[in-house]
PDB file of C-alpha atoms in Angstrom:
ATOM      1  CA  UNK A 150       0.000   0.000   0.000  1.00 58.00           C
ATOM      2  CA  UNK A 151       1.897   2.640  -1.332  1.00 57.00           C
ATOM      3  CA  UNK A 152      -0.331   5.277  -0.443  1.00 63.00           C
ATOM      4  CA  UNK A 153       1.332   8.808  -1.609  1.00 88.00           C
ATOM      5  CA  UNK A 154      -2.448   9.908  -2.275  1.00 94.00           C
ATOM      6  CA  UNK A 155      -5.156   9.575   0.542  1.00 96.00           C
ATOM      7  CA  UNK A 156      -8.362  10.770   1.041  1.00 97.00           C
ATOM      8  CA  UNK A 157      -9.796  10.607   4.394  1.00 97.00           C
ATOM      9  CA  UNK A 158     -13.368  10.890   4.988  1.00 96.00           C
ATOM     10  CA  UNK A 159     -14.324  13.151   7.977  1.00 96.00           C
ATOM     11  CA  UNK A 160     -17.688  12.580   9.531  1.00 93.00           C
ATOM     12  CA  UNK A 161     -16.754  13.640  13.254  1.00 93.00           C
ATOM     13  CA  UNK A 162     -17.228  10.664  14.609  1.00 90.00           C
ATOM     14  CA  UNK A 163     -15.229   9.115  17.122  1.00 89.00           C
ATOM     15  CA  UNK A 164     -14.520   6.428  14.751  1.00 88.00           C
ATOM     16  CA  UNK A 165     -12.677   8.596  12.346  1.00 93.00           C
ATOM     17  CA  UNK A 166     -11.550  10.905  15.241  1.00 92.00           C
ATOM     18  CA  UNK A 167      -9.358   7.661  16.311  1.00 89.00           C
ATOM     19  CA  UNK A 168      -8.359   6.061  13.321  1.00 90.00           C
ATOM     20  CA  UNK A 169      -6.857   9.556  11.323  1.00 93.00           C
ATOM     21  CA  UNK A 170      -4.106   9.602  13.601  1.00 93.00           C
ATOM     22  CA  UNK A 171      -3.610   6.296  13.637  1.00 92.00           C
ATOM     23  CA  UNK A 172      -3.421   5.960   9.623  1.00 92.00           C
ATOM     24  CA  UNK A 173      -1.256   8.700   9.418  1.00 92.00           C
ATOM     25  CA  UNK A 174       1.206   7.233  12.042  1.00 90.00           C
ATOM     26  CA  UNK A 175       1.538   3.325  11.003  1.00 89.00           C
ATOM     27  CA  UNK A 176       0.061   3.321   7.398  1.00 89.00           C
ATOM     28  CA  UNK A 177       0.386   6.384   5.445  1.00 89.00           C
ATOM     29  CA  UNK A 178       3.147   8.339   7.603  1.00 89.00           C
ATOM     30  CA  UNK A 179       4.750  10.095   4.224  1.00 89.00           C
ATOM     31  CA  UNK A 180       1.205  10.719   2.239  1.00 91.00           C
ATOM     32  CA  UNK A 181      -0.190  14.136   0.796  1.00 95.00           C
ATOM     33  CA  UNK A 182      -3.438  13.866   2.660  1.00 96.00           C
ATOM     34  CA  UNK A 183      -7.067  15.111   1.745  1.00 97.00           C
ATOM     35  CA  UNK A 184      -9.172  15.669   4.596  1.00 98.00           C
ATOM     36  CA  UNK A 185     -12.944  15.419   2.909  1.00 97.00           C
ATOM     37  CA  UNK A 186     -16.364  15.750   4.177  1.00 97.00           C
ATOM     38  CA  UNK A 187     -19.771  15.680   3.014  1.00 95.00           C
ATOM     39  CA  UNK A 188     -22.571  17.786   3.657  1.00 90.00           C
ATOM     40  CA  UNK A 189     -25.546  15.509   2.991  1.00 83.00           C
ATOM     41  CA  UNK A 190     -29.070  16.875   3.414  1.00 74.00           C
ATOM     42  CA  UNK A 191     -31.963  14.756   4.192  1.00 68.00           C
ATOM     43  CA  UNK A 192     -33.859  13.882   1.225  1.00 71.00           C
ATOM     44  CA  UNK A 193     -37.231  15.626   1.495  1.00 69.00           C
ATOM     45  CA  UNK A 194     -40.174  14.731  -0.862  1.00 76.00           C
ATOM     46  CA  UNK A 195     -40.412  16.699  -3.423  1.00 77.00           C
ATOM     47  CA  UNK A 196     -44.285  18.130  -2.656  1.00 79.00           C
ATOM     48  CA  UNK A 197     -42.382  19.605   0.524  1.00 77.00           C
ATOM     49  CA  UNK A 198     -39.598  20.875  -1.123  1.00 71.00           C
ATOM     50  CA  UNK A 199     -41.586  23.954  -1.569  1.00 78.00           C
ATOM     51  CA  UNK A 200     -41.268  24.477   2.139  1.00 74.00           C
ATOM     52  CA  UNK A 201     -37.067  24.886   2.210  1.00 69.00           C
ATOM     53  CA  UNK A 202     -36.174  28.518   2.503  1.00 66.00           C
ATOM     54  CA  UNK A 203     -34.097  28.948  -0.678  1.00 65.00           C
ATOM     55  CA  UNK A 204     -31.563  30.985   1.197  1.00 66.00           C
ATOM     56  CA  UNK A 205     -27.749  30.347  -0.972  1.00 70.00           C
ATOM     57  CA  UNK A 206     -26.228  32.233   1.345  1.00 75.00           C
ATOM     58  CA  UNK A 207     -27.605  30.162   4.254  1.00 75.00           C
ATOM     59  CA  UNK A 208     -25.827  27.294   2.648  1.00 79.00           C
ATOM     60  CA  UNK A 209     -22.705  28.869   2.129  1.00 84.00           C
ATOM     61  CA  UNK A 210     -22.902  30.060   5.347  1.00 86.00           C
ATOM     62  CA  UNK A 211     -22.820  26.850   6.865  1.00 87.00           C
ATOM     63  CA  UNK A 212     -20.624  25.340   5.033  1.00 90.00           C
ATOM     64  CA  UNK A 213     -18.290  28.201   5.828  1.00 93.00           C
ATOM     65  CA  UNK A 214     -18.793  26.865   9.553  1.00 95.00           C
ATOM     66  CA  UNK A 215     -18.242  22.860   8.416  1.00 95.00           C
ATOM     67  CA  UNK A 216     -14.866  24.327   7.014  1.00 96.00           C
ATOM     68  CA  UNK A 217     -13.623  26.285  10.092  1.00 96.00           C
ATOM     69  CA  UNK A 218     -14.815  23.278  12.072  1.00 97.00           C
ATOM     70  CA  UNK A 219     -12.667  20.515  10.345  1.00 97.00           C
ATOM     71  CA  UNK A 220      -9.648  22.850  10.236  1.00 97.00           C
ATOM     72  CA  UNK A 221     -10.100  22.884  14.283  1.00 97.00           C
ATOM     73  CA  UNK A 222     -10.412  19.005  14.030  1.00 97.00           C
ATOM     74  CA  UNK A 223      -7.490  18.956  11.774  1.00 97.00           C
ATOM     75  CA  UNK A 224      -5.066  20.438  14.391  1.00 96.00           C
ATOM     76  CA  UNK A 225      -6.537  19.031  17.505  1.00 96.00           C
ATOM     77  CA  UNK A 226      -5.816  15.542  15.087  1.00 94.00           C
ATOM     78  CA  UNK A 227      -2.202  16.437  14.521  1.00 94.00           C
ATOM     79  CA  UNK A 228      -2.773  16.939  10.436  1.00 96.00           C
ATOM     80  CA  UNK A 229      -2.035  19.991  10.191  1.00 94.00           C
ATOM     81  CA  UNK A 230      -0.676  19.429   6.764  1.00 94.00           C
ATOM     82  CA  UNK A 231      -3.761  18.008   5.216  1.00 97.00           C
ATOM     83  CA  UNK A 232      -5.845  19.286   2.761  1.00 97.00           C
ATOM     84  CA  UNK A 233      -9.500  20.392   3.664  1.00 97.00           C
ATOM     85  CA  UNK A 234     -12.144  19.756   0.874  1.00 97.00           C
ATOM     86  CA  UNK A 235     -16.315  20.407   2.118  1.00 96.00           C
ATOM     87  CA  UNK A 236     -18.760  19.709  -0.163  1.00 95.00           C
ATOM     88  CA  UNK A 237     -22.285  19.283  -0.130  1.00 91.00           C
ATOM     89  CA  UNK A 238     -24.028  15.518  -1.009  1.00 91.00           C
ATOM     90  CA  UNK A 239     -24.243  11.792  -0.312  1.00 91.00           C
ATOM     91  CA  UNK A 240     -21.285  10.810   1.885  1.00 93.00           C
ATOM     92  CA  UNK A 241     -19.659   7.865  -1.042  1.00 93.00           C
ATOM     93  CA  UNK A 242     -20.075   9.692  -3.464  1.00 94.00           C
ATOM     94  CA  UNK A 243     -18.303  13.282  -2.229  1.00 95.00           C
ATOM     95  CA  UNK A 244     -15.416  10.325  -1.052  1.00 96.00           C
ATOM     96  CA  UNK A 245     -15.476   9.141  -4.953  1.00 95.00           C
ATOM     97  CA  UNK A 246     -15.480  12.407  -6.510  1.00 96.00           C
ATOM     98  CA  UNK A 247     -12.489  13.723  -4.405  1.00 97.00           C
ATOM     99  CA  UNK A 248     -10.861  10.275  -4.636  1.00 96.00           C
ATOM    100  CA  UNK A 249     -10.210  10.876  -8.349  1.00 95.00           C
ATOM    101  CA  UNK A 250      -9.667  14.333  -8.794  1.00 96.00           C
ATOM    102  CA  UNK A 251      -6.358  13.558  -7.039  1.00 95.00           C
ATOM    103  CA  UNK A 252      -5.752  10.440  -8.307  1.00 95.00           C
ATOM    104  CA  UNK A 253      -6.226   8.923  -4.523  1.00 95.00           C
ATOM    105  CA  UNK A 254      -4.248   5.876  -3.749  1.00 92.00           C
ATOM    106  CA  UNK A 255      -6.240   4.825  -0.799  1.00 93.00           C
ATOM    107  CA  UNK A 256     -10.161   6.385   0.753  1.00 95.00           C
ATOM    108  CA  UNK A 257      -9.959   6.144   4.482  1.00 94.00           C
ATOM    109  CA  UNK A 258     -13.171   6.051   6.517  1.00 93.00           C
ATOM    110  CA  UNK A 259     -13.856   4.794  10.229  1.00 89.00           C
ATOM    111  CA  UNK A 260     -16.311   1.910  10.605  1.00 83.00           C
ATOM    112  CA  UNK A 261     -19.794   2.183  11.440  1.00 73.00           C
ATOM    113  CA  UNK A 262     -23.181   0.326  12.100  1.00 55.00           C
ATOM    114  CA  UNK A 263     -24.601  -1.094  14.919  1.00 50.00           C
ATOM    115  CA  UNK A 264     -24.784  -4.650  16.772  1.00 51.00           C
ATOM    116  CA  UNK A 265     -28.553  -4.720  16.374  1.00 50.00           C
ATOM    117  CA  UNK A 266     -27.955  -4.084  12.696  1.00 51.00           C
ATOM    118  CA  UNK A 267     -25.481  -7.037  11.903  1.00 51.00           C
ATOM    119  CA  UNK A 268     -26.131  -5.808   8.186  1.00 47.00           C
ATOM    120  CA  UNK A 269     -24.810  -2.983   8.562  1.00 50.00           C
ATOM    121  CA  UNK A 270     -21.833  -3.816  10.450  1.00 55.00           C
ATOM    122  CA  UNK A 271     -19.305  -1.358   8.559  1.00 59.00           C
ATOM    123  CA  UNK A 272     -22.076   1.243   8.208  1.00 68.00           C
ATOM    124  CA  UNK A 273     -24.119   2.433   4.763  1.00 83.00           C
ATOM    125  CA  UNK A 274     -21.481   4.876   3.441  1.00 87.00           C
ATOM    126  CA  UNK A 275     -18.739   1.714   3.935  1.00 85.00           C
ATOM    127  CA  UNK A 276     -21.099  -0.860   1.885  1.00 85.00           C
ATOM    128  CA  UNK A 277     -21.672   1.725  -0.730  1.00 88.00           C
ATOM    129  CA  UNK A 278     -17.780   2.574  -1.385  1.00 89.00           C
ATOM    130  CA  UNK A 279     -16.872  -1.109  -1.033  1.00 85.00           C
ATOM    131  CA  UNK A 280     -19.053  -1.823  -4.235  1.00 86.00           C
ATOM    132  CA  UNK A 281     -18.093   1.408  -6.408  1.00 84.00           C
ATOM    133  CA  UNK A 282     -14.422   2.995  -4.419  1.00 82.00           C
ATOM    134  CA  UNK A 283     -11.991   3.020  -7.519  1.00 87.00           C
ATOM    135  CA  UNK A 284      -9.399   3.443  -4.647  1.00 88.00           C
ATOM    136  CA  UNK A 285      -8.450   0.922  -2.105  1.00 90.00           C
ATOM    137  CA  UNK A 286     -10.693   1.213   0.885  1.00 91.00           C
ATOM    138  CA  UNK A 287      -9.260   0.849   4.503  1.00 91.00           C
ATOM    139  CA  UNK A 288     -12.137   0.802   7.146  1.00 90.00           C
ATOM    140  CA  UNK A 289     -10.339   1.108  10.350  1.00 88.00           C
ATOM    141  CA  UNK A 290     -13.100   0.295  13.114  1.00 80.00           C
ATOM    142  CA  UNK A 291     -12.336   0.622  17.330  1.00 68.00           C
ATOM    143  CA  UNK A 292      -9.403   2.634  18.628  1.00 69.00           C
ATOM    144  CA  UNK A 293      -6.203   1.802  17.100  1.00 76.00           C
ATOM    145  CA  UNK A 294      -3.239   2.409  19.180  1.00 77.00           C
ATOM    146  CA  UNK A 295      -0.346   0.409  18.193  1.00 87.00           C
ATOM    147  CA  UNK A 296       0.872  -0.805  14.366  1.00 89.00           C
ATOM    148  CA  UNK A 297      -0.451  -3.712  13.352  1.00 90.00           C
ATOM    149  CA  UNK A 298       1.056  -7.340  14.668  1.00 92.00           C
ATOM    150  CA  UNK A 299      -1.692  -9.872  12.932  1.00 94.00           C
ATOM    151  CA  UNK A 300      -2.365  -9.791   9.480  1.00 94.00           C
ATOM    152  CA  UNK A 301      -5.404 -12.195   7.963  1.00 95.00           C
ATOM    153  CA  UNK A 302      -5.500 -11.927   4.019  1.00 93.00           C
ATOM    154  CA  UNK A 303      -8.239 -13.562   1.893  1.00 91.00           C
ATOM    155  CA  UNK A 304      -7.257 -14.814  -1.228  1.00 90.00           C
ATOM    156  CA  UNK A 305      -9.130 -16.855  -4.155  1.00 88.00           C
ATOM    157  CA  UNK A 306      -8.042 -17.514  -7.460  1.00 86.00           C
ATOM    158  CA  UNK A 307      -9.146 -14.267  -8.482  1.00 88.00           C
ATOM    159  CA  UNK A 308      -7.001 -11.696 -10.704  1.00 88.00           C
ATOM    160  CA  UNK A 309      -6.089  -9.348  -7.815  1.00 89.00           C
ATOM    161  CA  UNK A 310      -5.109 -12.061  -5.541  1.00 90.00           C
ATOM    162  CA  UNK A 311      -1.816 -11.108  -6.277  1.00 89.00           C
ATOM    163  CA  UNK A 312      -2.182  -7.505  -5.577  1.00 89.00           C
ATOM    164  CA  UNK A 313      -3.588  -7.863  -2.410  1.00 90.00           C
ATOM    165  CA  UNK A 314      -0.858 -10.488  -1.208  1.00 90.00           C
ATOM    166  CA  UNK A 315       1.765  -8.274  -2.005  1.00 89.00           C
ATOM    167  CA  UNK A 316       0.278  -5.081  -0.360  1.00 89.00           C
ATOM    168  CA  UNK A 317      -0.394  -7.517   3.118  1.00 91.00           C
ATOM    169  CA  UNK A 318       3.088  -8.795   2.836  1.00 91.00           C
ATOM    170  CA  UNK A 319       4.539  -5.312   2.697  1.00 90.00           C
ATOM    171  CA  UNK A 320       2.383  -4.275   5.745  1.00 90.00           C
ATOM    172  CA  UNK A 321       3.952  -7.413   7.293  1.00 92.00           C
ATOM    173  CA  UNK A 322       7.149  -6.438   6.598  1.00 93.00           C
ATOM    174  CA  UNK A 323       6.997  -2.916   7.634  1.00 90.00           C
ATOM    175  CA  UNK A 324       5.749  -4.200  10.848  1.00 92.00           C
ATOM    176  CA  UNK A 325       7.387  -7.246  11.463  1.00 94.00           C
ATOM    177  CA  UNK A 326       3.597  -8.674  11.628  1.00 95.00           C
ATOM    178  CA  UNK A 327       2.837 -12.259  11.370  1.00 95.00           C
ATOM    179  CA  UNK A 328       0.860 -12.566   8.189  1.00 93.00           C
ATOM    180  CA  UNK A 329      -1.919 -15.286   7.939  1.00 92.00           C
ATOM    181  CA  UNK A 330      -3.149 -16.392   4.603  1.00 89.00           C
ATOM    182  CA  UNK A 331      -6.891 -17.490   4.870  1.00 89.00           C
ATOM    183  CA  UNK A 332      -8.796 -19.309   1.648  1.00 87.00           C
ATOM    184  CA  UNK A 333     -12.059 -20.574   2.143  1.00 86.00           C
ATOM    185  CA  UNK A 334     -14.004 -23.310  -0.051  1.00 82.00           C
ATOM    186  CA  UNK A 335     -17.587 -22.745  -0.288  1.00 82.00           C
ATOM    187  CA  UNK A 336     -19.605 -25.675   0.867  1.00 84.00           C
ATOM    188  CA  UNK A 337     -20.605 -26.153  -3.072  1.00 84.00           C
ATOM    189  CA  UNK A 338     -17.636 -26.589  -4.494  1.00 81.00           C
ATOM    190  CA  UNK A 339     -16.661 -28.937  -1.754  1.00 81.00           C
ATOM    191  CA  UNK A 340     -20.526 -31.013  -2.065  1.00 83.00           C
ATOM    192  CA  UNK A 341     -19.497 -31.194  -5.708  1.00 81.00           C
ATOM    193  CA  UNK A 342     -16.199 -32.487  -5.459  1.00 81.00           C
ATOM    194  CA  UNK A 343     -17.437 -34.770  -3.360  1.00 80.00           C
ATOM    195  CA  UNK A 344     -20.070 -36.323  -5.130  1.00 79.00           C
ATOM    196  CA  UNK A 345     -17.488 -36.889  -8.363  1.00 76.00           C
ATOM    197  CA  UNK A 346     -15.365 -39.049  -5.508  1.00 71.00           C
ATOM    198  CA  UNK A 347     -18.172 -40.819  -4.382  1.00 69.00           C
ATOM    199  CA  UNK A 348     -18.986 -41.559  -8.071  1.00 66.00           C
ATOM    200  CA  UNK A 349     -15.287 -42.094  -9.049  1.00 67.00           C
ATOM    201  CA  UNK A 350     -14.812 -44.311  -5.560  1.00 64.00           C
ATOM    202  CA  UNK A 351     -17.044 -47.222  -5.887  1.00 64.00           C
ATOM    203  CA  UNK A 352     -16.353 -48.089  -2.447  1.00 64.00           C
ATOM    204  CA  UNK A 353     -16.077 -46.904   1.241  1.00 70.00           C
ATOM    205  CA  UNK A 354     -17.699 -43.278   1.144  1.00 72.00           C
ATOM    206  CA  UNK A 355     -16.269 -42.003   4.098  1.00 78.00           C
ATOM    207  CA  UNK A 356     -13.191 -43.426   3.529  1.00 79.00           C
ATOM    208  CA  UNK A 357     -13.630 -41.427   0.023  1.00 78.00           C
ATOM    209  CA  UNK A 358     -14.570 -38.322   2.120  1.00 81.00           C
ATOM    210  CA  UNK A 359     -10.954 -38.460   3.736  1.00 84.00           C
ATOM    211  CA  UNK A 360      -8.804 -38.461   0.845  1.00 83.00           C
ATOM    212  CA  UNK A 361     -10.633 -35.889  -0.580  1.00 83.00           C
ATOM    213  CA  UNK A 362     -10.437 -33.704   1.932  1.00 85.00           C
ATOM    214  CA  UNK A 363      -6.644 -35.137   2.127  1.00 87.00           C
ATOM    215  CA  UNK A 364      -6.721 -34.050  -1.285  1.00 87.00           C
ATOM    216  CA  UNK A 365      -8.071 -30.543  -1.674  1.00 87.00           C
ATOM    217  CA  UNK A 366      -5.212 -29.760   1.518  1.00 86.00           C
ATOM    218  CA  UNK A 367      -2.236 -30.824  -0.593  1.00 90.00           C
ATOM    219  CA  UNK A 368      -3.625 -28.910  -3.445  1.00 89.00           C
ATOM    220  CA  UNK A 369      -4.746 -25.952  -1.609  1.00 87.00           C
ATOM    221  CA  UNK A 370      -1.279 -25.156   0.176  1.00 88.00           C
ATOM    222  CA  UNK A 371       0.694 -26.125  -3.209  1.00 91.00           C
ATOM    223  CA  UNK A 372      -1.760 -23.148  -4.747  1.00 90.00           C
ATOM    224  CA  UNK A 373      -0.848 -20.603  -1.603  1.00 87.00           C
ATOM    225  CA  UNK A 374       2.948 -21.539  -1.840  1.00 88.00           C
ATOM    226  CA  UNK A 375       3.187 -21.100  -5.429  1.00 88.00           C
ATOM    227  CA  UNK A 376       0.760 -17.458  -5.382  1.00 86.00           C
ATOM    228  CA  UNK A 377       3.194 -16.143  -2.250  1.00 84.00           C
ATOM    229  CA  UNK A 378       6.652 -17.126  -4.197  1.00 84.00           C
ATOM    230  CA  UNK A 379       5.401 -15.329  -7.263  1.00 79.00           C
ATOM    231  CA  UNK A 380       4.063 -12.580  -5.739  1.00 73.00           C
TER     232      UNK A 380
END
């Protein structure tokens, strides 16, 4: 993760209000950094819409005040050096739009959602970029203090495998952090490999079931070791 570009989405959240610092220490320590945030307005039905005063300067106004209060939050974070960018609209897409104008590396929000909403465990604004971010996205959720010491990566055969094992393996490196490699087989692949051994087998199914599974280890780790020597 290079990261010489980064955008970091402000909300002024505790979330974020931890995890700035905290990417700027460990991940990002030599980046040009873009501190954004979104002015998003409820979405009122349009037969109310009448009802909005249609003061302009109102709105400037207040994002005048959204401006002078990130620059406080900027300081009190210790990035004084970052760039301030307000703008009015839908959180993702302000993070998007700011992302490429300076060709960002990496978008950096702070987790969200609640326990009683288990779908929404990295909050709306995180599911949205995770789907449409042409950046790498690093959702940092709780209060980091340290750099990082455990490192899980998912890989699949996918064509970015590759790209993500080498950015995990230089975080590992630049922290001396064990790295842990985690692939998992969905239970469809593995019924369906199954059920050609148990055709192929003619014998002792669950004797079958064991070299299979035998099997799909061997091949599994001769996959990872030959992905993490070529990477």
């Amino acid at each position: 993760m290079a990261g010489e570009r980064v955008v970091i989405g402000v909300d002024f959240s505790s979330a974020i209000t931890h995890a700035a610092p905290w990417v700027r220490r460990h991940i990002v320590p030599h980046a040009e950094l873009v501190l954004a945030h979104a002015a998003e307005h409820a979405d009122v039905p349009s037969f109310l819409r009448p009802l909005l005063p249609g003061d302009d300067e109102q709105r400037a106004r207040e994002l005048r005040e959204t401006e002078t209060r990130l620059a406080d939050w900027r300081d009190a974070a210790g990035l004084s050096d970052a760039r301030l960018v307000v703008r009015e609209g839908r959180a993702d897409r302000v993070l998007r739009e700011v992302a490429r104008e300076i060709s960002a590396d990496v978008t950096v929000i702070g987790a969200h959602g609640g326990r009683d909403r288990p779908w929404l465990r990295l909050g709306t604004t995180a599911e949205r970029l995770l789907r449409a971010a042409e950046t790498s996205l690093l959702v940092v959720r709780g209060a980091m203090a340290d750099a990082p010491r455990r490192i899980v990566v998912a890989v699949d055969d996918a064509g970015i495998t590759p790209r993500v094992l080498a950015i995990a393996g230089t975080l590992a490196d630049r922290f001396d952090a064990r790295l842990h490699a985690v692939h998992v087989l969905s239970t469809g692949v593995y019924s369906h490999l199954a059920s050609m051994e148990a055709i192929e087998s003619h014998g002792d199914a669950e004797k079958a079931r064991a070299k299979l599974e035998a099997d799909m280890a061997s091949e599994a780790l001769r996959w990872l070791t030959g992905l993490w020597r070529n990477t």
